XYZ file of C-alpha atoms in Angstrom:
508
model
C 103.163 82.025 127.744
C 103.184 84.237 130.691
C 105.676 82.468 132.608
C 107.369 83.137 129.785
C 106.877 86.571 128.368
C 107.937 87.216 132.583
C 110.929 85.641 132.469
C 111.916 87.237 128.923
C 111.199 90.394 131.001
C 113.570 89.749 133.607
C 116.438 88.641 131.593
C 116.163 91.994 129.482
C 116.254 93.496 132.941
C 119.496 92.384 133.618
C 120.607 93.256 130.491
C 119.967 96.143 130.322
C 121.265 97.006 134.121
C 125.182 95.255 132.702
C 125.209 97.440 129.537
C 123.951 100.957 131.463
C 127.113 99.923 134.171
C 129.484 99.787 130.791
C 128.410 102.428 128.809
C 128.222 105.151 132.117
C 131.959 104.066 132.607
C 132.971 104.580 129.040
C 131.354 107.860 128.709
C 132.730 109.421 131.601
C 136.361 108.027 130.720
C 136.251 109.307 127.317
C 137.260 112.464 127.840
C 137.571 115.756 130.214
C 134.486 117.556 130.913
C 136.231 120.278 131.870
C 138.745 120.873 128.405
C 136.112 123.831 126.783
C 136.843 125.788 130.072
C 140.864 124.991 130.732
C 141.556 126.654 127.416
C 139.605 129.485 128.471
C 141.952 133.134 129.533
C 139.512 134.895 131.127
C 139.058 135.970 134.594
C 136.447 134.050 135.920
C 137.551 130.746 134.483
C 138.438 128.906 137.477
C 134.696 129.799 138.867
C 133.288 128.526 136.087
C 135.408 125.431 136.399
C 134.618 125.223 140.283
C 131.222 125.339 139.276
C 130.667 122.693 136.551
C 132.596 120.532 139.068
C 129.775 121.134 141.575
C 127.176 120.831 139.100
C 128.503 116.874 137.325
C 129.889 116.097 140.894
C 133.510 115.314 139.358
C 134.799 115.190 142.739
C 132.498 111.628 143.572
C 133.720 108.585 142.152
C 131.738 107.810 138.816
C 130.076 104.871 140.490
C 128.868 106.543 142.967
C 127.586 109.026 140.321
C 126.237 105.896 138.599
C 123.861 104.549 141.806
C 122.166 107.917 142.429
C 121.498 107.722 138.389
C 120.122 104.127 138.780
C 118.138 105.335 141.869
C 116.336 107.888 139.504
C 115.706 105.454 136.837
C 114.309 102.823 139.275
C 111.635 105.692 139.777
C 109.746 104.731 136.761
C 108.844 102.042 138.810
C 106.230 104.368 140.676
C 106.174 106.301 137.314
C 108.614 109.001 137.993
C 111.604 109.125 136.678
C 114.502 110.825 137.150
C 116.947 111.014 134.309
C 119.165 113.788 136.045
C 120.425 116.918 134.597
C 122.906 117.839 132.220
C 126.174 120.088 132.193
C 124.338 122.578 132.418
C 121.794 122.071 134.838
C 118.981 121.556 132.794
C 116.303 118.589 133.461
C 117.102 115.777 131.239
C 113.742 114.655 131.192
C 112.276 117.470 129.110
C 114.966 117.255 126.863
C 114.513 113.415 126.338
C 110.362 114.101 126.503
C 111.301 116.605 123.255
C 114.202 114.499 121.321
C 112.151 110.934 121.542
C 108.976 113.156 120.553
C 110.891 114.290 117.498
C 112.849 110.920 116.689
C 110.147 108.449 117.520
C 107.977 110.281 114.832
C 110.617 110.140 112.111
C 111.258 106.354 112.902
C 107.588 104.922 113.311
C 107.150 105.811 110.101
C 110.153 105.303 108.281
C 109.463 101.443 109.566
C 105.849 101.556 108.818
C 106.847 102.497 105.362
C 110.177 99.985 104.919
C 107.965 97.028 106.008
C 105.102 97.543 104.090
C 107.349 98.354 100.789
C 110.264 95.815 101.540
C 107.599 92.830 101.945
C 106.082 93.675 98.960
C 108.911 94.052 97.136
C 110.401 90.734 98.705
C 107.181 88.479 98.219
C 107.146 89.762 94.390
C 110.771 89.334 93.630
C 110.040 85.793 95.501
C 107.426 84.612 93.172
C 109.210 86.016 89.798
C 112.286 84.235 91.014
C 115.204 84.679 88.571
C 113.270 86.833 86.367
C 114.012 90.538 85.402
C 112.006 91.997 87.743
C 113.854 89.678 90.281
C 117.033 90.887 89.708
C 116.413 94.556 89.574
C 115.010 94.468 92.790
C 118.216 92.720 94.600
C 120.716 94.767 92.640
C 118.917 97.957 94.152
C 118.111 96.569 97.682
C 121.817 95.758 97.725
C 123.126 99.477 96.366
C 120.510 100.851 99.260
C 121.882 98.563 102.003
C 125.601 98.713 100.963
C 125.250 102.907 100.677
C 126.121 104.789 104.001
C 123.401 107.012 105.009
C 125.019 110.516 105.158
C 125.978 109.990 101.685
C 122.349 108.755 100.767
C 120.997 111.793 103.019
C 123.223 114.104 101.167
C 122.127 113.284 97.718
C 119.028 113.745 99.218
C 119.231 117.007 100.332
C 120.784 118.079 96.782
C 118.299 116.057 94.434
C 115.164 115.917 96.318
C 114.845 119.061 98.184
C 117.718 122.202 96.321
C 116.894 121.045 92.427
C 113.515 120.303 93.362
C 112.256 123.376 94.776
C 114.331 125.112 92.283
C 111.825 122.957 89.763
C 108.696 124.162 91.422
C 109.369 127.428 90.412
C 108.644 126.544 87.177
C 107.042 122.977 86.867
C 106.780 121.770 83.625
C 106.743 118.374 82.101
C 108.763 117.583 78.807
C 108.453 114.572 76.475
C 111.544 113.337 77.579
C 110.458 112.917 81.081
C 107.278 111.751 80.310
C 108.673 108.950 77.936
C 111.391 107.432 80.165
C 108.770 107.454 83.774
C 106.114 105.740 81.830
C 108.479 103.432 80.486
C 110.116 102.853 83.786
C 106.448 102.454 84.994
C 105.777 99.821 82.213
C 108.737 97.580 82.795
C 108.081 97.431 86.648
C 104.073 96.697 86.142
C 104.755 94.062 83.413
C 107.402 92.507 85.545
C 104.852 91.867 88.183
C 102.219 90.843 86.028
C 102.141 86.756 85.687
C 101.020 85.130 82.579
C 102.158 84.427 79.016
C 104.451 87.422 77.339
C 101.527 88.487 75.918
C 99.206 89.253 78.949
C 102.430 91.274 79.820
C 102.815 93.245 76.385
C 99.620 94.323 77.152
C 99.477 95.461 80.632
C 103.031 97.240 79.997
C 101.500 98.959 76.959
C 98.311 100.095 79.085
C 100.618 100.801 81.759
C 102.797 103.250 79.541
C 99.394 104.623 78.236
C 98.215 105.051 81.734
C 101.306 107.510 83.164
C 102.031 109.245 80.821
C 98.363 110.732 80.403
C 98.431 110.961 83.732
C 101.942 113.384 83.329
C 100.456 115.300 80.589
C 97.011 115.799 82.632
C 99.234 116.797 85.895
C 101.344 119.526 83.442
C 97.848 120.619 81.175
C 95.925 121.389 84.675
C 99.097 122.546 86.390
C 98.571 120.255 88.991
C 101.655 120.717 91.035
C 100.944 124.483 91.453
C 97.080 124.445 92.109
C 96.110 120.265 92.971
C 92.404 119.475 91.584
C 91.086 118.325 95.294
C 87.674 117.318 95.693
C 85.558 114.365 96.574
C 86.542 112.137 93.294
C 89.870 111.333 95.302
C 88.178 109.259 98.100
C 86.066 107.914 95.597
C 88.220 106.510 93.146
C 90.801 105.470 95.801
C 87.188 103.436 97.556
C 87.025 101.738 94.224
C 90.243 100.742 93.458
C 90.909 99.586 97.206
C 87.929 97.902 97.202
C 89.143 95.632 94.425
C 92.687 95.332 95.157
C 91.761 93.934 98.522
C 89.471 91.880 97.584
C 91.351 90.503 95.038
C 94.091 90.173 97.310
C 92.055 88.536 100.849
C 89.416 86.463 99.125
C 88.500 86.493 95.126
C 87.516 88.850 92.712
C 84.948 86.660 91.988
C 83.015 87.020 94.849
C 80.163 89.388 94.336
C 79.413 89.441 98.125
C 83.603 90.072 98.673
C 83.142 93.068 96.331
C 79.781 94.386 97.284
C 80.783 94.591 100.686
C 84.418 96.099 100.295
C 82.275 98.694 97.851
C 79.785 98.989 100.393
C 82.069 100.148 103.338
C 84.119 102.698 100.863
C 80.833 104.044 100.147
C 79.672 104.340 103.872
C 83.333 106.121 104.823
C 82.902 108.451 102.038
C 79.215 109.241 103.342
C 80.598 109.981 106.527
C 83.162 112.350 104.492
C 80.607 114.217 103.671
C 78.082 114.668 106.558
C 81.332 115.902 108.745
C 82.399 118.036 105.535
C 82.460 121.238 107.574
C 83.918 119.858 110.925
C 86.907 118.855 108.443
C 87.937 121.975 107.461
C 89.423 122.492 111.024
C 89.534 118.918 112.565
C 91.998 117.234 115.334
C 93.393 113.981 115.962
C 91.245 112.610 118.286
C 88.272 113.723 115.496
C 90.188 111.874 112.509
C 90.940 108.734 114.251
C 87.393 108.671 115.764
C 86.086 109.067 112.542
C 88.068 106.198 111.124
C 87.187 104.286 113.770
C 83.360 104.701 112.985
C 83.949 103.968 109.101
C 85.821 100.706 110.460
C 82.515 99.667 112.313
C 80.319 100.361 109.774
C 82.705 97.883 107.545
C 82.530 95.133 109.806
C 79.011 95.627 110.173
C 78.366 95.514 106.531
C 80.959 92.443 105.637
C 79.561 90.414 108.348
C 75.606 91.110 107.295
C 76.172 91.065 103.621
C 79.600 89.281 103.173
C 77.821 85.332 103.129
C 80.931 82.920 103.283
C 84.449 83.436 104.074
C 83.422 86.419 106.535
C 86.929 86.684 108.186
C 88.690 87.439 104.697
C 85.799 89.910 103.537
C 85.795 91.606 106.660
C 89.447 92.727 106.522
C 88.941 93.480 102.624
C 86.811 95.987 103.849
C 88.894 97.155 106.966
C 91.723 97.694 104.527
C 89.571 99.370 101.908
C 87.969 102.735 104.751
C 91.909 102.521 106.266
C 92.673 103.787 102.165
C 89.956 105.825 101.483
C 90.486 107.453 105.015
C 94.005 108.156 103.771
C 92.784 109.808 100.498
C 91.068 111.879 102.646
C 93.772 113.367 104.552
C 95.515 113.722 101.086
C 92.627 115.557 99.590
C 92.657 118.228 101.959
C 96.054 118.703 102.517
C 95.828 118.908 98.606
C 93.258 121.636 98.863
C 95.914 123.809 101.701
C 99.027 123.187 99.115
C 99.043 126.374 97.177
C 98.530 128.254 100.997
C 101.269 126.675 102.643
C 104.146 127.004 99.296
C 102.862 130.757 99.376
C 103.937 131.145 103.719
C 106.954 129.100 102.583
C 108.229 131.023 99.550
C 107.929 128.548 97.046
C 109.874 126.237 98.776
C 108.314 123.545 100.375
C 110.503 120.933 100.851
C 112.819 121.403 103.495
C 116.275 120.388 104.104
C 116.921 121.104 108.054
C 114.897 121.126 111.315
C 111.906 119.453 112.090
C 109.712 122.550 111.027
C 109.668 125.873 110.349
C 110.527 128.357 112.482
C 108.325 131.286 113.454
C 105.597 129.032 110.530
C 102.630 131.677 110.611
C 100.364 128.950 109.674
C 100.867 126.900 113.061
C 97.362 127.745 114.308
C 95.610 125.949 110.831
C 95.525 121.908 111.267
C 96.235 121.295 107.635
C 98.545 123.649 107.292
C 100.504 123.181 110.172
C 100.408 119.461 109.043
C 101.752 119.972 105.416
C 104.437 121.895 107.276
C 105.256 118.623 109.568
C 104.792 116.301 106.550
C 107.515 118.223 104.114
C 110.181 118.016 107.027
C 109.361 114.647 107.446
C 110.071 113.290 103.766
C 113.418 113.578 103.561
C 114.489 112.187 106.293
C 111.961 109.455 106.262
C 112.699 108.074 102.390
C 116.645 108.062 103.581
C 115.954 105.925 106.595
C 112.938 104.243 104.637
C 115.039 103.009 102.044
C 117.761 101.318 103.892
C 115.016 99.652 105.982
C 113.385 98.604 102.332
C 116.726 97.122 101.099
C 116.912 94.711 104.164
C 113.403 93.733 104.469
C 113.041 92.882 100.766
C 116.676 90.617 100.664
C 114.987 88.689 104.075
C 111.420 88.437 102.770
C 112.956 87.051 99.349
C 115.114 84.375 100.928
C 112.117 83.488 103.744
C 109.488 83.045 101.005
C 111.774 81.000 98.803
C 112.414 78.245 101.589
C 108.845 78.321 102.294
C 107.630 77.639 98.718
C 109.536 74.743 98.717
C 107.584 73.114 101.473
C 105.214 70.191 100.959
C 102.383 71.856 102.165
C 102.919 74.416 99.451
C 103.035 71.957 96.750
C 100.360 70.471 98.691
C 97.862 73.098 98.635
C 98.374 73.566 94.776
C 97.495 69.877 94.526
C 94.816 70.232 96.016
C 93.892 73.225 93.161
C 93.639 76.086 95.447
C 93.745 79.249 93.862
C 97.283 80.756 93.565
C 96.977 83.808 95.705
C 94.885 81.919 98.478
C 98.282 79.298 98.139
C 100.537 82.738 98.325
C 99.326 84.248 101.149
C 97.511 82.106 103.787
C 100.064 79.188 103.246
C 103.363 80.740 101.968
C 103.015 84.556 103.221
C 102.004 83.719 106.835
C 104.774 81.550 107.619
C 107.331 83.126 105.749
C 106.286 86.061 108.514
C 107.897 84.414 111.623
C 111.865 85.359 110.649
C 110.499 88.758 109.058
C 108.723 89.253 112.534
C 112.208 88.795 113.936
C 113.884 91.552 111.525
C 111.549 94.216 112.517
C 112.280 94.073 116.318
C 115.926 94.482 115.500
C 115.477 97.027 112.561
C 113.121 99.101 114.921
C 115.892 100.191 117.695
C 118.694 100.079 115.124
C 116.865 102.697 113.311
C 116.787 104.996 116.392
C 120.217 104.378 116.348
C 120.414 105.074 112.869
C 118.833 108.137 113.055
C 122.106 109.573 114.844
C 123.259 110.153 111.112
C 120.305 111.361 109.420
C 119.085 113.392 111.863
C 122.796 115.350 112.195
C 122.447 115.603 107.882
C 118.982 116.955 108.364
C 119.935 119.477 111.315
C 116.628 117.560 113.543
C 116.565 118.038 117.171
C 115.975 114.725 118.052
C 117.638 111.784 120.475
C 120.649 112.066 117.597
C 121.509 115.393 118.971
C 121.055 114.879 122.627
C 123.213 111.458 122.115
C 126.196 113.985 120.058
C 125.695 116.509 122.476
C 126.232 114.643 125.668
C 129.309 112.763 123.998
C 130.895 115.396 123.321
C 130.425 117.477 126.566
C 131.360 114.344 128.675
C 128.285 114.336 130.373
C 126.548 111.041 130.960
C 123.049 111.504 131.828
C 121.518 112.861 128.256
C 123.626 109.349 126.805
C 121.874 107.207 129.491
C 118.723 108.520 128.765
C 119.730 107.890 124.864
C 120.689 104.673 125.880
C 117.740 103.798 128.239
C 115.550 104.927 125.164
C 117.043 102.565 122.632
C 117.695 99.662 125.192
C 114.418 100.133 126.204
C 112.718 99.918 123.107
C 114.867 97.050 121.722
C 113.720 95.235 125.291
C 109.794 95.852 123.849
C 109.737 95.167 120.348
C 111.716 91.516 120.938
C 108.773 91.029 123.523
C 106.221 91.892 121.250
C 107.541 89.956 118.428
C 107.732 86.848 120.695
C 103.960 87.423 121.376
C 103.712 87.582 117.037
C 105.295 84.541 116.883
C 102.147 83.044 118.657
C 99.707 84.492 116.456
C 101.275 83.869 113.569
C 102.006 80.506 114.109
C 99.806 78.405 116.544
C 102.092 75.770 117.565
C 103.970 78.314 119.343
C 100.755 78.834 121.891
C 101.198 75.187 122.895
C-alpha cells in the first residue's frame, strides 16, 4: 500500500507539473496586459506602462517567467512558498492565504452537507425502488443537476434572502401554509416508511399532526422573532438521537444499545451544564475540546455497559453527543438571534460578501458566528444542492446493483434483520464508487464556486481566479490552479486509502 500510495504521489506530480506548463501559456496568450493602460490619454501613461512592464517582466520570454514561478512553488518543499506577486505588486500568497480561507469554508461544508443528504436520499429512493417516493426524488435530483448555478443562485438571492427578510418583518403563519408544509411533510415521511398502506396512513396522518402543531406553536410563541432556547433542546435532540442511532447501528431492541446511547446524551448534556457559564463566551479550541470529552465519556460508557455488539453501540453513542453537541451550538446561537437581527436591521440573511462590514458584534463569539452562518446559507444550499442531485442519482444506481448480489439475498436467507442486511452488507459496499464521486465532486466544487461566489459578491479563490484572467496576470491563476490541482491530487489519494477500509480485499 505504500509503494503504492508513493507512486500515486508521483504520477499526480507529473501531472500536475504538464497542466501548470499549459495553463501559464494560455493565460499569458490570452490577452494584453497592458490594454487598460493603452487606452489611457493622460500624461503619465507611458510610465505607467513602462512600469507594469517592469513589474510582470513582459520583456522575458513567458517560460522563462514560468521557471522562476516553478522555482517558488518548489519552495513548499522546505515549506515556503512563493506564489509571486500580482499586477500590482502585491504578495500572492496573502491573497491566496485569504481567498482559500473564504472558499474552502463555503465548500467543506457544502460537501459535508451534499453527501450526507444525497446518500440518504439515494439509499431511500434505492430501497423504495419504483415507488412514489422514488420518483420524486430523481425528477428533482435531475431539475437540480440539469439547472445552471447562477440561475439557481439567483432565485436564491430573490426567494430565500429579498422576500424572506421582507417576511421577517412581519412573520406570521396562515392556514394555507400550514396545510400544504405538513402535507408535503406527510407524503415524504409516509413514502419512507415501509410496511402495509396502512402503517403508512398512519405515520403520514401523525406526521401531518406533528408539523403543523409544530407551525402553529412556532407562530403562537412567535418563535422566529424571540426563539424559546434553553436546555430542553439538547435534551430532546439526546433522546431522539439516541434512538435513531440505535435503531439505525444495532436494534431498538437492545436495552443495553439504548441505555448506553441514553447514557452518553445524558453525560454530554451534564457537561452542558457544569461549563454553562464558560459557554456564554467560548472558542473553538473550548467547543471541540468539549466534544471531544463527551465522545470519551461515550465510549467509556458503551464499552462498560454496552454487553454484545460493542463496536455498533459504541458509534450509536458517538453519533448521538456529535447531535446533541450540535443542538448545543443551535441553542445558543438561538438565544443571540433577536441581538444579532437588531445590529442587522431586521435583515439577517444576506445576499453578498462573506460578512458584514464594519459588524459591531465581531468581538461576541455567538454573535459574530450567527453573522458567519447567515452569509454562509445561501451560498452553501446553491452549491449543496447540485452536489445532492449527483450524489443521490450515484448512490441510487450503486445500491441497486448491490442489492442484487447473492450475498444480499444471502444474508436475508439467513433471516438477518433488514437494516443490519441494508447497511453492513448493501450500504458498505455500495460506498466504494460513492467514495470515488466525492474526490471528484470535492475540487469540482472549488471550481464551481467561481459562479456562486461571483452571484454572491464572496471574496474567495472565484475572484482571485476572475481577477487574474482578466488582468492577464498569471500568478493569482497558478495559485488558483495549484489550489484546485492540488486538492484534486489529495482527495483521489485519500479515497484510494477509503477504498481499503471499506473494502478489505483491497489491503491484500
Amino acid at each position: 500500500m505504500f509503494k503504492f500510495v508513493l507512486k500515486r504521489i508521483g504520477i499526480s506530480l507529473m501531472i500536475l507539473f504538464f497542466a501548470s506548463f499549459l495553463v501559464y501559456g494560455l493565460t499569458v496568450h490570452s490577452g494584453d496586459p497592458l490594454a487598460d493602460l493603452r487606452e489611457q490619454n493622460d500624461a503619465n501613461r507611458q510610465n505607467r506602462i513602462d512600469q507594469r512592464v517592469a513589474q510582470m517582466r513582459l520583456n522575458d520570454p513567458w517560460i522563462v517567467r514560468y521557471g522562476d514561478w516553478l522555482r517558488g512553488i518548489l519552495g513548499c518543499v522546505r515549506l515556503q512558498c512563493d506564489f509571486g506577486e500580482n499586477r500590482s505588486g502585491q504578495d500572492v500568497n496573502a491573497l491566496l492565504a485569504n481567498a482559500a480561507e473564504s472558499t474552502i469554508r463555503l465548500v467543506l461544508l457544502a460537501t459535508i452537507l451534499g453527501i450526507l443528504v444525497g446518500v440518504f436520499f439515494g439509499v431511500m429512493a434505492a430501497i423504495r425502488q419504483y415507488s412514489g417516493f422514488d420518483y420524486s426524488v430523481t425528477f428533482i435530483a435531475f431539475v437540480f443537476y440539469s439547472l445552471p448555478a447562477f440561475v439557481f443562485a439567483v432565485l436564491l438571492k430573490e426567494f430565500g434572502a429579498i422576500r424572506f427578510n421582507n417576511w421577517l418583518a412581519e412573520p406570521a403563519f396562515n392556514t394555507v401554509f400550514i396545510v400544504l408544509v405538513a402535507g408535503i411533510f406527510a407524503v415524504f415521511v409516509q413514502a419512507i416508511i415501509a410496511g402495509p398502506m396502512k402503517n403508512r396512513i398512519i405515520s403520514g396522518a401523525v406526521a401531518f399532526a406533528a408539523a403543523a402543531a409544530v407551525f402553529v406553536i412556532l407562530d403562537v410563541t412567535d418563535w422566529v422573532d424571540n426563539p424559546i432556547a434553553g436546555l430542553w433542546m439538547p435534551i430532546t435532540t439526546g433522546i431522539a438521537a439516541a434512538v435513531m442511532f440505535t435503531a439505525l447501528l444495532s436494534s431498538i431492541t437492545n436495552r443495553r444499545a439504548i441505555f448506553s446511547a441514553l447514557g452518553s446524551a445524558g453525560a454530554m448534556v451534564l457537561l452542558v451544564v457544569i461549563f454553562a457559564e464558560r459557554l456564554e463566551q467560548p472558542t473553538w479550541t473550548f467547543l471541540i475540546v468539549l466534544l471531544l470529552a463527551g465522545v470519551a465519556l461515550a465510549v467509556v460508557i458503551s464499552q462498560v455497559f454496552g454487553g454484545y455488539a460493542k463496536r455498533s453501540i459504541t458509534w450509536a453513542s458517538i453519533w448521538t453527543v456529535v447531535s446533541v453537541g450540535f443542538a448545543v451550538l443551535v441553542d445558543y446561537l438561538a438565544r443571540n438571534w433577536s441581538d444579532y437581527v437588531e445590529l442587522v436591521r431586521g435583515r439577517p440573511i444576506s445576499t453578498i460578501g462573506s460578512m458584514s462590514p464594519n459588524f459591531r458584534g465581531a468581538d461576541d463569539f455567538w454573535l459574530s458566528l450567527l453573522d458567519t452562518s447567515t452569509h454562509l446559507i445561501l451560498p452553501t444550499l446553491s452549491l449543496t444542492l447540485m452536489s445532492v442531485a449527483s450524489y443521490t442519482r450515484y448512490t441510487r444506481s450503486s445500491m441497486l446493483e448491490v442489492l442484487g448480489q447473492d450475498y444480499v439475498r444471502t444474508a436475508r436467507a439467513k433471516g438477518l434483520p433488514e437494516h443490519t442486511v441494508m447497511t453492513r452488507h448493501a450500504f458498505r459496499n455500495a460506498l466504494l464508487p460513492i467514495t470515488t464521486i466525492v474526490a471528484f465532486d470535492f475540487a469540482s466544487l472549488i471550481g464551481g464556486a467561481v459562479i456562486t461566489e461571483k452571484v454572491f459578491g464572496w471574496k474567495g479563490m472565484g475572484e482571485l481566479f476572475e481577477t487574474g484572467l482578466r488582468n492577464v496576470d498569471p500568478d493569482p491563476v497558478m495559485a488558483f490552479f495549484i489550489v484546485t490541482g492540488g486538492i484534486a491530487v489529495l482527495m483521489n489519494m485519500l479515497a484510494d486509502i477509503m477504498y481499503a477500509y471499506i473494502d478489505p480485499r483491497i489491503r491484500r
